[in-house]
CSV table of C-alpha atoms in Angstrom, one decimal:
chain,number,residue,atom,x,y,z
V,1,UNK,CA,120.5,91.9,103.5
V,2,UNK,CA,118.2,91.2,106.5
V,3,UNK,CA,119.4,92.9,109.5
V,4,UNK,CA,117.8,91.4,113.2
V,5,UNK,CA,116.2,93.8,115.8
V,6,UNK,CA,115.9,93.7,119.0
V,7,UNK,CA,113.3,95.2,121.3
V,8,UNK,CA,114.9,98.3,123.2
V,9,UNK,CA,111.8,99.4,125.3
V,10,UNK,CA,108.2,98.2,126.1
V,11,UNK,CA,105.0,99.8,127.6
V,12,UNK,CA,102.1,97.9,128.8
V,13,UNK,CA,99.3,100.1,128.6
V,14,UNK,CA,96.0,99.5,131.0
V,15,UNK,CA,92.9,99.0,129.6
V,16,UNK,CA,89.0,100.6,129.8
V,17,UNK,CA,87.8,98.4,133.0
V,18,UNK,CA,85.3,96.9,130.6
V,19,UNK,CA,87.9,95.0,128.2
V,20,UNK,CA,89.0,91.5,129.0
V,21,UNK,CA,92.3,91.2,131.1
V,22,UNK,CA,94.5,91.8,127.9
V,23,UNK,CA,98.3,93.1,128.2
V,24,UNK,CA,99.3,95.4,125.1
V,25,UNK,CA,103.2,96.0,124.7
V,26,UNK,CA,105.1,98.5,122.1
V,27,UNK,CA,108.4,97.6,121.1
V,28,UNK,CA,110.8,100.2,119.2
V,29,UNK,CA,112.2,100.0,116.4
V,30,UNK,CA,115.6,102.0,115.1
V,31,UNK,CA,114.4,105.3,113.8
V,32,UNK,CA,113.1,105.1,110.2
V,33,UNK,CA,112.4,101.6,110.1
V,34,UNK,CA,108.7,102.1,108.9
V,35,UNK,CA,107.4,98.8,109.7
V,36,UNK,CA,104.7,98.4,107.2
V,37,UNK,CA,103.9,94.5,107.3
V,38,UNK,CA,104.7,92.1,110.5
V,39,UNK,CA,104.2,87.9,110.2
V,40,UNK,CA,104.6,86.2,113.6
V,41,UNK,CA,106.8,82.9,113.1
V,42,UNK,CA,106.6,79.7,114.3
V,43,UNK,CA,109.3,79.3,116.5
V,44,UNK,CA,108.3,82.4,118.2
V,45,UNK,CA,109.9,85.2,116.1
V,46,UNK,CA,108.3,88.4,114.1
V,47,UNK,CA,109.4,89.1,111.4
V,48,UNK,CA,108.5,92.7,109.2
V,49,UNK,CA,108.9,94.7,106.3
V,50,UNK,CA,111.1,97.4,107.0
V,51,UNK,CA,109.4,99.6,104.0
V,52,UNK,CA,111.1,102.9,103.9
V,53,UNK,CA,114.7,101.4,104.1
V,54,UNK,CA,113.9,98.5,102.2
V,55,UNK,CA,114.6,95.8,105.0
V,56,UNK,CA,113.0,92.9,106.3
V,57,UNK,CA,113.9,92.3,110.4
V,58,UNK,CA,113.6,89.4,112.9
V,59,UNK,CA,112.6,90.5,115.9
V,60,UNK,CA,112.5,88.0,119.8
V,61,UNK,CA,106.2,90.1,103.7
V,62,UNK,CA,104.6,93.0,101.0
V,63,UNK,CA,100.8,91.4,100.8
V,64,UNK,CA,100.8,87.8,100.1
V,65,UNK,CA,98.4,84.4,100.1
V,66,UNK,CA,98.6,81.2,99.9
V,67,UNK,CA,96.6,78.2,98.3
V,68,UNK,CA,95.7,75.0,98.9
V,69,UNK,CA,98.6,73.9,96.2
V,70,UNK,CA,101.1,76.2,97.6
V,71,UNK,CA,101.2,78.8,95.1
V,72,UNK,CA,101.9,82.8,96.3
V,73,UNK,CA,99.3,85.2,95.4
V,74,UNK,CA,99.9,88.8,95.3
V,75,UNK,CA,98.2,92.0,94.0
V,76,UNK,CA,99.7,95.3,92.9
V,77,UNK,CA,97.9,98.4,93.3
V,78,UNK,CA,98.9,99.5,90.1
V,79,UNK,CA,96.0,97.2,88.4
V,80,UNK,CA,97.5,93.9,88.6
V,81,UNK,CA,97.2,90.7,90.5
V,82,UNK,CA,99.2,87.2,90.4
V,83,UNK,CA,100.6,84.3,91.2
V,84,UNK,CA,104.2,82.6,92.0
V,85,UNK,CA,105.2,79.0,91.7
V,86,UNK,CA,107.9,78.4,94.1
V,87,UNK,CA,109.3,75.3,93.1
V,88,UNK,CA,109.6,76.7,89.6
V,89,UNK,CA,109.6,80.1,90.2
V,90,UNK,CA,107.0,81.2,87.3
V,91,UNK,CA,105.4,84.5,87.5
V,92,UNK,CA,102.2,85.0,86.0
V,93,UNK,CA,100.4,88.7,86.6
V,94,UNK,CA,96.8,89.8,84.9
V,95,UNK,CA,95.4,92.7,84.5
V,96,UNK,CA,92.6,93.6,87.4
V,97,UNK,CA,89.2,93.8,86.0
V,98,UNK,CA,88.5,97.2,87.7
V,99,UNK,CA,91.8,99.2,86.8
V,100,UNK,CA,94.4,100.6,90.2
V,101,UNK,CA,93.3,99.5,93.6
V,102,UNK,CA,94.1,95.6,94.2
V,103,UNK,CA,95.4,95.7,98.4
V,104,UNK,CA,94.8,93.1,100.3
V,105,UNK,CA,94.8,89.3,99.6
V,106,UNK,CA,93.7,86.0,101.6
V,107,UNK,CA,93.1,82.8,101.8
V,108,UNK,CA,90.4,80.9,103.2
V,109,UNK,CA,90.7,77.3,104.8
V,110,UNK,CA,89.1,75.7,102.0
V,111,UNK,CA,92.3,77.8,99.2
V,112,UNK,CA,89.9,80.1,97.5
V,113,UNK,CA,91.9,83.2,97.1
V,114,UNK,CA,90.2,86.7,97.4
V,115,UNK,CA,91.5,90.5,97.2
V,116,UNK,CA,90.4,93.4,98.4
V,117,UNK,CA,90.4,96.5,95.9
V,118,UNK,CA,90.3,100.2,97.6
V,119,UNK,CA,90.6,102.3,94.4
V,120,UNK,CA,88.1,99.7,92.5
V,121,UNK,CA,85.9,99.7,95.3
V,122,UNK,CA,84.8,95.5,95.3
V,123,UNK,CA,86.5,92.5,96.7
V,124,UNK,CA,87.0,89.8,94.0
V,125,UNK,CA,87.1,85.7,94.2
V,126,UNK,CA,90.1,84.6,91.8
V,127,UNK,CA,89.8,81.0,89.9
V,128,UNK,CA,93.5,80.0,91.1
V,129,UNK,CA,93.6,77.2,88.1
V,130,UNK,CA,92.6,80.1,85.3
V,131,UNK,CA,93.5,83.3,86.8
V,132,UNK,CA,90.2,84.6,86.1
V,133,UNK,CA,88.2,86.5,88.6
V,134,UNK,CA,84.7,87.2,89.7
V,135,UNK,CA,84.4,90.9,91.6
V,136,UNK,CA,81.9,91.1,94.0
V,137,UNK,CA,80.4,95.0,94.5
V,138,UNK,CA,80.5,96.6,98.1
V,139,UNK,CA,77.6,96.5,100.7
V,140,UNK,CA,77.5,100.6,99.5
V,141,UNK,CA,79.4,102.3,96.9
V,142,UNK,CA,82.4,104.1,97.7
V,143,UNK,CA,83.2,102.4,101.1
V,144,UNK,CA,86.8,101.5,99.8
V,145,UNK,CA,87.7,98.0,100.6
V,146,UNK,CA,91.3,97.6,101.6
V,147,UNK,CA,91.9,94.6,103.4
V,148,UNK,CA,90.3,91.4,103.4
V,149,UNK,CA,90.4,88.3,105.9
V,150,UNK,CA,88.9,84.8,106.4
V,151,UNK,CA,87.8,82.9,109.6
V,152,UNK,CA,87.4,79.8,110.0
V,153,UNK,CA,84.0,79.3,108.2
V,154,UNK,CA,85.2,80.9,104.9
V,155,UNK,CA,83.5,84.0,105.6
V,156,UNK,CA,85.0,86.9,105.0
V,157,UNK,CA,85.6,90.2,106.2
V,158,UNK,CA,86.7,93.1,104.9
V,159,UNK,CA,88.3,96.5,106.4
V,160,UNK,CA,86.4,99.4,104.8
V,161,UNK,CA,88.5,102.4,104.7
V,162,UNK,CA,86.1,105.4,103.4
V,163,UNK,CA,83.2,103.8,105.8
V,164,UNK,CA,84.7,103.5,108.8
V,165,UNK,CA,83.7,99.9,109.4
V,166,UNK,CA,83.8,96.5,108.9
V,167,UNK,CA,82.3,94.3,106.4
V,168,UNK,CA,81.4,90.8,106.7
V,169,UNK,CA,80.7,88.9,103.0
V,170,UNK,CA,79.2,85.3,103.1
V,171,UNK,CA,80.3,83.8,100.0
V,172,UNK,CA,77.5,81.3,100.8
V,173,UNK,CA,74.4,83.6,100.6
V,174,UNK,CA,76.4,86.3,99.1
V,175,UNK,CA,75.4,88.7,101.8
V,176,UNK,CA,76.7,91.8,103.4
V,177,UNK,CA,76.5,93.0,106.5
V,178,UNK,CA,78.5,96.5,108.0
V,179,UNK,CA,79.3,96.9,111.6
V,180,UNK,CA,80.7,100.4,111.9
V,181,UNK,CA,83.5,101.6,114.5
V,182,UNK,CA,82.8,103.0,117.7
V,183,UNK,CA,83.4,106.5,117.0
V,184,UNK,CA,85.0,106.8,113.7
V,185,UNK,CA,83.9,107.9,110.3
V,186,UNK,CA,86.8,106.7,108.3
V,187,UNK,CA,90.3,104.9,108.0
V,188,UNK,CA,89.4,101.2,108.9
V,189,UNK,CA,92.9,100.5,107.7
V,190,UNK,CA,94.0,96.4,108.5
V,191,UNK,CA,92.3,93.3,109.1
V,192,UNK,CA,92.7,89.8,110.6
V,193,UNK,CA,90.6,87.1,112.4
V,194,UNK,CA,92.2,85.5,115.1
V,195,UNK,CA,91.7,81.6,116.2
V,196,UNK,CA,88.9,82.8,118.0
V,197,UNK,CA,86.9,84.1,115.0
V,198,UNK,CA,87.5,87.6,116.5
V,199,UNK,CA,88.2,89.9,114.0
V,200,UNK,CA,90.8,93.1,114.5
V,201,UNK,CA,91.4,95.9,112.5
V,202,UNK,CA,93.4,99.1,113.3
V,203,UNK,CA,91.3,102.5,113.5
V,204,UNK,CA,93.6,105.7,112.2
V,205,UNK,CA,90.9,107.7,112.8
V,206,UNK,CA,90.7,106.7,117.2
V,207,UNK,CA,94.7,106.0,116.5
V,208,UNK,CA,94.0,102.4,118.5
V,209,UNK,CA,92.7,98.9,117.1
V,210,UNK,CA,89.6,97.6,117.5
V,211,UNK,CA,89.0,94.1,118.0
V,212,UNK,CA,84.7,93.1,117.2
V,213,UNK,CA,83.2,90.0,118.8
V,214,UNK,CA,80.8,88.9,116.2
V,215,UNK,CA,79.3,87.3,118.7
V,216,UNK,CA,78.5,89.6,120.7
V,217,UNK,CA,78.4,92.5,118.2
V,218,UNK,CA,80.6,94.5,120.5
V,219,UNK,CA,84.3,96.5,120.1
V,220,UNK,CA,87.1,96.9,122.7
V,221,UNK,CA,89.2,99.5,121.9
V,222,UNK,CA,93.2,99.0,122.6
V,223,UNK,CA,94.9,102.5,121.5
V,224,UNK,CA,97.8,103.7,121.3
V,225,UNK,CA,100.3,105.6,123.6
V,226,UNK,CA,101.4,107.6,120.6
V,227,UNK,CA,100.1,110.0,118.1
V,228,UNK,CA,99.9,108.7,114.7
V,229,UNK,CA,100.3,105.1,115.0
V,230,UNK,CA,99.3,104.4,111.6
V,231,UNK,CA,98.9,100.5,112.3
V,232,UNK,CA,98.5,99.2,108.0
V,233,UNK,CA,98.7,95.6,109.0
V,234,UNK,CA,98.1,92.8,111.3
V,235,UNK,CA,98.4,89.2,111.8
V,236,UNK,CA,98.8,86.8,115.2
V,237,UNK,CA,98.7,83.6,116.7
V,238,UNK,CA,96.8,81.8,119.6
V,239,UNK,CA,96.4,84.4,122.3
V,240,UNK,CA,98.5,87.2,120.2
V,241,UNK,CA,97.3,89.6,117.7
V,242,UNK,CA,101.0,91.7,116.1
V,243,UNK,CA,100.7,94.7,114.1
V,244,UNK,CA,103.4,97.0,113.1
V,245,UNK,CA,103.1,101.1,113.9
V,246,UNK,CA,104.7,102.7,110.6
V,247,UNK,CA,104.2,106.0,112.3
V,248,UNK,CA,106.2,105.5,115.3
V,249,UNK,CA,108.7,102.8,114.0
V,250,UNK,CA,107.2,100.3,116.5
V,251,UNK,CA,105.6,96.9,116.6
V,252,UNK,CA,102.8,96.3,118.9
V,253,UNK,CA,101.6,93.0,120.8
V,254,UNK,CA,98.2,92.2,122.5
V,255,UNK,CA,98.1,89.3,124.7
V,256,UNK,CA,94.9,88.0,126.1
């Protein structure tokens, strides 16, 4: 059953006088909702993964890709990763190379799928006609990649939860490079790349998300008004980046 939600309060919080003109709202949810993942849609709705009650709400899916053929990848952190067919509705699930930890999953513009293994500490390229997959080792060991992203080149980055940072991975060259939070050691949680090439990912460490201009090489912080956030994904659209606060049954929306 999917039950719709409505917003019942909003804040707009003010930001450092060195950040952009930006305009960052909460919305609540009911108590208990647990938003875990949130997907803007394109006729202006969000919709999100109620994960505690087992719900998904419309508010004015869990970690999913898609390829160039239309085929839904997924990965289970249990060891596995897959694929869907939706016009047949075939399932087909492999074993991950590494054992538990497969997280996150993209999609780049050209439909090369990768994942993002915490527990196995690598990201991985899979070969969407075989299944097969080529892992690709961490700029250090034990950084714990959990979520991984594309922009608009192909190159990828990649939320590094025991670091504390973000990693950028040029399929190309097959270089790294690390750019670490402002202040925080650990718990680089989510990631996305906005239309800009702007890249956000949520800090549990500063309780806020970070957005990086990699051209500039520079953060702006955006936290929260409320302890414990706990912001485990995000995605957008032009000129709005959602995520959805699990730890204060909230979604969150910055505008700039």
């Amino acid at each position: 059953m999917i039950r719709v939600l409505i917003a019942v309060a909003a804040i707009t919080m003010s930001l450092r006088a060195a950040a952009p003109a930006a305009e960052m709202k909460f919305y609540q949810l009911p108590p208990g909702s647990f938003p875990h993942d949130v997907a803007p849609a394109p006729d202006g709705a969000v919709w999100f993964s109620g994960q505690s009650q087992g719900f998904a709400g419309r508010f004015d899916p869990n970690t999913l890709a898609f390829d160039k053929n239309g085929m839904v990848w997924f990965t289970g952190q249990s060891g596995i990763y897959g694929r869907a067919d939706p016009r047949t509705g075939r399932v087909d699930a492999w074993k991950a190379p590494k054992g538990p930890g497969p997280y996150g999953i993209a999609a780049t513009p050209s439909g090369e799928i990768w994942y993002a293994s915490l527990a196995g500490d690598h990201i991985a390229k899979i070969d969407t006609a075989t299944g097969a997959v080529t892992a690709v080792e961490p700029p250090k060991p034990g950084v714990g990649p959990r979520r991984i992203w594309s922009d608009s080149k192909g190159v990828l980055w990649v939320s590094l939860w025991h670091a504390g940072a973000i990693g950028r991975y040029d399929p190309a060259t097959k270089a790294w490079a690390t750019y670490p939070m402002p202040q925080s050691k650990w718990g680089t949680y989510s990631i996305y790349v906005d239309d800009k090439d702007r890249v956000w990912a949520t800090d549990w460490d500063a309780n806020a998300i970070q957005r990086f201009d990699p051209k500039t090489g520079t953060y702006t912080t955006f936290p929260s008004d409320k302890k414990n956030a706990n912001v485990r994904q995000m995605l957008g659209r032009p000129g709005e980046a959602w995520g959805g606060e699990s730890g204060t049954d909230r979604l969150v929306v910055i505008r700039d």
